[in-house]
Tab-separated table of N, CA, C and O in Angstrom:
chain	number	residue	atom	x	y	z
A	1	UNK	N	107.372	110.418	101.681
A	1	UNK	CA	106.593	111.074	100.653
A	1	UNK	C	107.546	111.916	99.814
A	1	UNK	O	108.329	112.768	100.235
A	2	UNK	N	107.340	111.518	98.512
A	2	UNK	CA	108.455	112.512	97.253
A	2	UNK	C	107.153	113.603	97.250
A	2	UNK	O	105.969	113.497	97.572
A	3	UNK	N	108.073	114.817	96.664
A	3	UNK	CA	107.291	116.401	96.551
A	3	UNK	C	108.338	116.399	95.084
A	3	UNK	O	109.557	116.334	94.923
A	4	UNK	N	107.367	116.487	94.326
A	4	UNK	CA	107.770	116.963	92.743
A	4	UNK	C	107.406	118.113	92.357
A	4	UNK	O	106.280	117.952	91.884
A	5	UNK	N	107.795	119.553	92.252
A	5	UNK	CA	107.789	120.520	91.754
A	5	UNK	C	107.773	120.904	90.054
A	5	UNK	O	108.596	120.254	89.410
A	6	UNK	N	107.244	121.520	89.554
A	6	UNK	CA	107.081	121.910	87.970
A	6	UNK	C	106.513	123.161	87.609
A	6	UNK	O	105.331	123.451	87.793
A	7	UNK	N	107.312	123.848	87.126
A	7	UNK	CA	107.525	125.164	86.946
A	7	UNK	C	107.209	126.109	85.434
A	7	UNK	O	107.433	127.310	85.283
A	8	UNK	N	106.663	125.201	84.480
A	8	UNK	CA	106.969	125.436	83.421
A	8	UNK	C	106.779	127.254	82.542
A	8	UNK	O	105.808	127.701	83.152
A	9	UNK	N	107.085	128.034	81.818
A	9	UNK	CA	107.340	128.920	81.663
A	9	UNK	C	106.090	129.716	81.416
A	9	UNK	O	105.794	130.850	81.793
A	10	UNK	N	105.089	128.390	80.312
A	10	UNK	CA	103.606	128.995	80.424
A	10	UNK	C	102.866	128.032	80.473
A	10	UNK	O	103.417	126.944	80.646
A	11	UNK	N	101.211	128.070	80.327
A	11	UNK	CA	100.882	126.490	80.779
A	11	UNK	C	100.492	125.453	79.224
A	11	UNK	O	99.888	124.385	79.134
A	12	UNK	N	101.155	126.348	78.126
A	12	UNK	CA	101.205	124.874	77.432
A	12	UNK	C	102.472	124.392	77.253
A	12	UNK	O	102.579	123.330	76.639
A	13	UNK	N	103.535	124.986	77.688
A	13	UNK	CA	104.770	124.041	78.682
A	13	UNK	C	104.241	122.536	79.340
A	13	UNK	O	104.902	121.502	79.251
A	14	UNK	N	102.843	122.653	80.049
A	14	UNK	CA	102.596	121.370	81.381
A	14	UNK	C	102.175	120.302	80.407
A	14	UNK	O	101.954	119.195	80.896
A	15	UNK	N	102.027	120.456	79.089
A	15	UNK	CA	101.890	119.037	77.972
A	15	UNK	C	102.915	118.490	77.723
A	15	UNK	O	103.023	117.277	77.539
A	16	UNK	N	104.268	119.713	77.660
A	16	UNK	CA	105.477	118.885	76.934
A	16	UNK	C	106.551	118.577	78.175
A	16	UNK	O	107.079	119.209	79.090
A	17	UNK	N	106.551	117.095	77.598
A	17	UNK	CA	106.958	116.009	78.492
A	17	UNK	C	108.098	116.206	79.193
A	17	UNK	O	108.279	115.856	80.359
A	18	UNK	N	109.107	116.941	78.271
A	18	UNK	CA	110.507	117.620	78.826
A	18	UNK	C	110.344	118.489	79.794
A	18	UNK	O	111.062	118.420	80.791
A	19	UNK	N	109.428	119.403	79.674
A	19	UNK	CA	109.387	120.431	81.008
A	19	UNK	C	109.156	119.766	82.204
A	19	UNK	O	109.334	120.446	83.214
A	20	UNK	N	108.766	118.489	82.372
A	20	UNK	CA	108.265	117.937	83.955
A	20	UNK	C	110.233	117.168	84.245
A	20	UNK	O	111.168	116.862	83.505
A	21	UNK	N	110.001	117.167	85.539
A	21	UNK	CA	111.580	115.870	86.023
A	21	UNK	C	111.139	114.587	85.665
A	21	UNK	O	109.997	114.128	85.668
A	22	UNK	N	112.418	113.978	85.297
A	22	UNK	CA	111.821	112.487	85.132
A	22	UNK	C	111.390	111.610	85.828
A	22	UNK	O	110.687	110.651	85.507
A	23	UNK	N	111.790	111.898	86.802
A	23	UNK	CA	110.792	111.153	87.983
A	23	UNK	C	109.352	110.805	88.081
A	23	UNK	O	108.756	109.786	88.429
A	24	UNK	N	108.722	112.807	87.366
A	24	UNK	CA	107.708	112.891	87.717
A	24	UNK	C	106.585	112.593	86.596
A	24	UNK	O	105.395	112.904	86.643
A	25	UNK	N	107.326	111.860	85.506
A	25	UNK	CA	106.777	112.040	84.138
A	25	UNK	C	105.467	111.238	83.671
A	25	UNK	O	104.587	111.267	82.811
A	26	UNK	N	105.999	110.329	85.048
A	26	UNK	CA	104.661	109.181	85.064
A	26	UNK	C	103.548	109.455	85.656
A	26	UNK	O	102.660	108.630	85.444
A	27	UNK	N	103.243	110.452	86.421
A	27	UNK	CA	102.697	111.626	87.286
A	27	UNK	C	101.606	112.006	86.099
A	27	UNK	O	100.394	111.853	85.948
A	28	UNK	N	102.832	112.660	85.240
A	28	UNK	CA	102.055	113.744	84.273
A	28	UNK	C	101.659	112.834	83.318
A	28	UNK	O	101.052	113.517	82.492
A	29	UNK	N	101.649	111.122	82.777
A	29	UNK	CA	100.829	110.998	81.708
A	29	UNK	C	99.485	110.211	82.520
A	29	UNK	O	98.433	109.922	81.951
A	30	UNK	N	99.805	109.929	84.052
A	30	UNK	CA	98.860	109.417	84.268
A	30	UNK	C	97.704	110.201	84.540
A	30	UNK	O	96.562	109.747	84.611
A	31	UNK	N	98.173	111.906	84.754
A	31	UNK	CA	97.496	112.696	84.784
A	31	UNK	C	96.409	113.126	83.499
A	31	UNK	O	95.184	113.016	83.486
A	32	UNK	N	97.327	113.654	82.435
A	32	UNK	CA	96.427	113.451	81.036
A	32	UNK	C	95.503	112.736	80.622
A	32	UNK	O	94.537	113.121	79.963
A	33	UNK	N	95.862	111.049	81.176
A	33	UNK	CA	95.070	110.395	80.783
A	33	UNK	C	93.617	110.580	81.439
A	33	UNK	O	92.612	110.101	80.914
A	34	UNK	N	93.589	111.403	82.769
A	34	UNK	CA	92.223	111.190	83.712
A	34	UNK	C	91.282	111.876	83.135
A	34	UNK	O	91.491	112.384	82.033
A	35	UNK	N	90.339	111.981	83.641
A	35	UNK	CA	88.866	113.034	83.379
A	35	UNK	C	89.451	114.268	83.781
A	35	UNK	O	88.920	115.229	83.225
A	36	UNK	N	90.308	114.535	84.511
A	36	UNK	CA	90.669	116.250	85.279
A	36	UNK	C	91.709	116.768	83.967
A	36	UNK	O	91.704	117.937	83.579
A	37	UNK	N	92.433	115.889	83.470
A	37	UNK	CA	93.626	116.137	82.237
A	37	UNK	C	92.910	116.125	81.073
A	37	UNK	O	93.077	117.041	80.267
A	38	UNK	N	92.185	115.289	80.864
A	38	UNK	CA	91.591	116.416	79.791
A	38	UNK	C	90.483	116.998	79.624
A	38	UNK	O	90.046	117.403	78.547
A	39	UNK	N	89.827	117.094	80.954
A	39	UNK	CA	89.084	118.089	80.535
A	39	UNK	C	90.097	119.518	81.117
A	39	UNK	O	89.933	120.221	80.120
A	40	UNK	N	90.506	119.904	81.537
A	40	UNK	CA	91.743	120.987	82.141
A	40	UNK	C	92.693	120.957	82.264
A	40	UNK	O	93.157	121.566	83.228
A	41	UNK	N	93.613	120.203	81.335
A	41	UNK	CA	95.049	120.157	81.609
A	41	UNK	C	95.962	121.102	81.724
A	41	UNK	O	97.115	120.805	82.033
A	42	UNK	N	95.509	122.630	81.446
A	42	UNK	CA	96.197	123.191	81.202
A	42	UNK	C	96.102	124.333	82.850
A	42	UNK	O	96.707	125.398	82.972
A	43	UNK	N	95.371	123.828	83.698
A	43	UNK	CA	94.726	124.686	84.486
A	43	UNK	C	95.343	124.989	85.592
A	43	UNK	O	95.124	124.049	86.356
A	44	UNK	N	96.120	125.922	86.215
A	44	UNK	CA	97.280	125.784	87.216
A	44	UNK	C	97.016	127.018	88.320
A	44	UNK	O	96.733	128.131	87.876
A	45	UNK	N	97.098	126.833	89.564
A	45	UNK	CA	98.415	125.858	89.733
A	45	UNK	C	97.392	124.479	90.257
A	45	UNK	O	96.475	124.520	91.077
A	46	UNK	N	97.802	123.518	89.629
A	46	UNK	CA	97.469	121.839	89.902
A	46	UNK	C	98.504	121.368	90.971
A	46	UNK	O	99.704	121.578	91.149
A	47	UNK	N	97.322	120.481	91.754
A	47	UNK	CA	98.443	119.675	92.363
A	47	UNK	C	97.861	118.214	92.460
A	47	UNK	O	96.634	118.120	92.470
A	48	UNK	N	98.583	117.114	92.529
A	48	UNK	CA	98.624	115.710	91.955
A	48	UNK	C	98.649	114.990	93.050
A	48	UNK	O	99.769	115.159	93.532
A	49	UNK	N	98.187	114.453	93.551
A	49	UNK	CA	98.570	113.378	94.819
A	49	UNK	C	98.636	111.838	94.275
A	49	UNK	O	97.646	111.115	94.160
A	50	UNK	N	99.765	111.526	94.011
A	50	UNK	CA	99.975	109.971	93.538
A	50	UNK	C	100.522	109.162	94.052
A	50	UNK	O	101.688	109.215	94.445
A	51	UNK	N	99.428	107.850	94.181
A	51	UNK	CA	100.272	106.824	95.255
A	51	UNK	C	99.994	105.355	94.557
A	51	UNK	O	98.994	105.016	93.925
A	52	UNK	N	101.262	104.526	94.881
A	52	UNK	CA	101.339	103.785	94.053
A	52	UNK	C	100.952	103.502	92.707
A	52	UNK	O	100.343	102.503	92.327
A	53	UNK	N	101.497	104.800	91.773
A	53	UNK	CA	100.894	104.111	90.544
A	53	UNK	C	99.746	104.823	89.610
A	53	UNK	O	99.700	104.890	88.381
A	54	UNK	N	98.660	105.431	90.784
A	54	UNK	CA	97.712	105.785	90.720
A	54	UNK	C	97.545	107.171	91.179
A	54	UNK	O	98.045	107.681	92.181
A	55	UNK	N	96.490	107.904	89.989
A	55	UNK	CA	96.218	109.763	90.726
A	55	UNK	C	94.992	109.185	91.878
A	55	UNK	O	93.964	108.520	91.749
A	56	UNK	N	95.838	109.943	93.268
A	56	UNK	CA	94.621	109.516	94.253
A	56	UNK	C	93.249	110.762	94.181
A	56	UNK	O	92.028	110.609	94.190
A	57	UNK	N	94.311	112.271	94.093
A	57	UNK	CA	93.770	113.368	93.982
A	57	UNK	C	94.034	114.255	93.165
A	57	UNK	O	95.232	114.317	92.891
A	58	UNK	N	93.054	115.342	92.404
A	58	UNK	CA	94.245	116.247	91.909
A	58	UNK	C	93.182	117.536	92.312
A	58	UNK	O	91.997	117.275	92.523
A	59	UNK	N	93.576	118.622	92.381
A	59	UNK	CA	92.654	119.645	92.623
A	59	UNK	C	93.917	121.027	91.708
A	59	UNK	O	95.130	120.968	91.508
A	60	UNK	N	93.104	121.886	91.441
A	60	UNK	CA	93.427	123.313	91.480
A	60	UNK	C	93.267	124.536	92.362
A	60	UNK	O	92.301	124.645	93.117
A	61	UNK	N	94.398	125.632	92.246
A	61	UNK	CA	93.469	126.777	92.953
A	61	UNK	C	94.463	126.494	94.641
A	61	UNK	O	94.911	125.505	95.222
A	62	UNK	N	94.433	128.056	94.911
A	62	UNK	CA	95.200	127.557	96.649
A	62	UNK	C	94.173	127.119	97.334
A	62	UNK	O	94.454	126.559	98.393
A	63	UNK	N	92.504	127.248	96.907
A	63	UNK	CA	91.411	126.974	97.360
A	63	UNK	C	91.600	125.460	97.539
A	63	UNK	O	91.712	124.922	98.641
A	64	UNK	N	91.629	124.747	96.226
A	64	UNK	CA	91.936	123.094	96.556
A	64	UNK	C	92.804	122.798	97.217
A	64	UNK	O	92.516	121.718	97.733
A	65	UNK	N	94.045	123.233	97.627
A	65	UNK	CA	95.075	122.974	98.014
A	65	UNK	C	94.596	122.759	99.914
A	65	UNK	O	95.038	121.849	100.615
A	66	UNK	N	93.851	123.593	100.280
A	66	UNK	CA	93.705	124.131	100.920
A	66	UNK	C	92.482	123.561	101.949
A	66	UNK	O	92.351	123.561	103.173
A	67	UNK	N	91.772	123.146	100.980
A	67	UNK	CA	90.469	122.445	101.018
A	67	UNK	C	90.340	121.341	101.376
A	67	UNK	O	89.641	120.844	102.259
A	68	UNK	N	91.367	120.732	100.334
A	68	UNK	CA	90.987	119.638	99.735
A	68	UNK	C	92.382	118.650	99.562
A	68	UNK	O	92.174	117.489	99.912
A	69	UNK	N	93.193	118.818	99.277
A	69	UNK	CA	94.381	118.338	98.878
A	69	UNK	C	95.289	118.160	100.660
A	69	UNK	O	95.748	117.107	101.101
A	70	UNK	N	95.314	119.578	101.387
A	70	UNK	CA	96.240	119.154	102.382
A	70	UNK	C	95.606	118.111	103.797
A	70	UNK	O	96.093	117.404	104.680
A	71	UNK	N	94.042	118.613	103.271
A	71	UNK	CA	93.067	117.277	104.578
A	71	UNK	C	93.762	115.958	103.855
A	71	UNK	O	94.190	115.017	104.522
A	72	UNK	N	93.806	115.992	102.809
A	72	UNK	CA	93.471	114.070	102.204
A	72	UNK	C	95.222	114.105	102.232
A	72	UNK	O	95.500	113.043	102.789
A	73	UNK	N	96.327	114.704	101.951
A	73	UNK	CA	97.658	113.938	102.604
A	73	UNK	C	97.375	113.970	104.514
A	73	UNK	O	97.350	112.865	105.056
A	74	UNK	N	97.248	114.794	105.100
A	74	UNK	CA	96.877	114.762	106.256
A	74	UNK	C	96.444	112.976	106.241
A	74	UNK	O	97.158	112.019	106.541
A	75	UNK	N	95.244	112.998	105.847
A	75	UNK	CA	94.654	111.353	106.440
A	75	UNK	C	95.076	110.271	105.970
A	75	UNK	O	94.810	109.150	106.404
A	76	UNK	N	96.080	110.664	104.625
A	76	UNK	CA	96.816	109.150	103.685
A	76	UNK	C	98.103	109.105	105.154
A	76	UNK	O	98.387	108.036	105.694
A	77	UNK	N	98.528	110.014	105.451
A	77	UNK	CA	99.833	109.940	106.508
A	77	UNK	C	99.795	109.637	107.958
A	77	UNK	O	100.707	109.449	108.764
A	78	UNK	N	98.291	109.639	108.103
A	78	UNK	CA	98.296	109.680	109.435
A	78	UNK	C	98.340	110.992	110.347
A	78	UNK	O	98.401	110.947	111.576
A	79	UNK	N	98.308	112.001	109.696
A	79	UNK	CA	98.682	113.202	110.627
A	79	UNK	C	97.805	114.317	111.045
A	79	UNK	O	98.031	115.381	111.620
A	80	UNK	N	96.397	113.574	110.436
A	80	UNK	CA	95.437	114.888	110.952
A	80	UNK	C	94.941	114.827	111.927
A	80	UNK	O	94.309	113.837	112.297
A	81	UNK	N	95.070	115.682	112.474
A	81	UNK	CA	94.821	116.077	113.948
A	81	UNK	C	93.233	116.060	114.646
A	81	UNK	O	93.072	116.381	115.824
């Protein structure tokens, strides 16, 4: 599993394409393109769960993270207990 980090300075930084790594760039337009990107693209802190290709998850908030985001890598990996 890659972990892509993005930091940008404020959050209309998270539109322009340069502020993300290039790695992760395909991340961020496949993100824009969803129902969560535009209706909130700007809404942070986001986090993205992408697998093959595809946004599996995205949530906001340490609440989503928390909730919601670390159960569903938990069960894509095999590791929930």
């Amino acid at each position: 599993m890659d972990y892509q980090v993005v930091h940008p300075a404020n959050p209309d930084l998270l539109m322009v394409d340069e502020s993300w790594p290039a790695p992760a760039r395909p991340i961020r337009a496949a993100f824009l393109a969803s129902e969560d990107g535009k209706k909130s693209p700007n809404a942070t802190p986001r986090f993205i769960l992408f697998q093959d290709g595809k946004i599996v998850l995205t949530v906001t908030g340490n609440g989503g993270w928390k909730d919601k985001m670390w159960p569903k890598i938990q069960e894509l990996t095999g590791t929930k207990a």
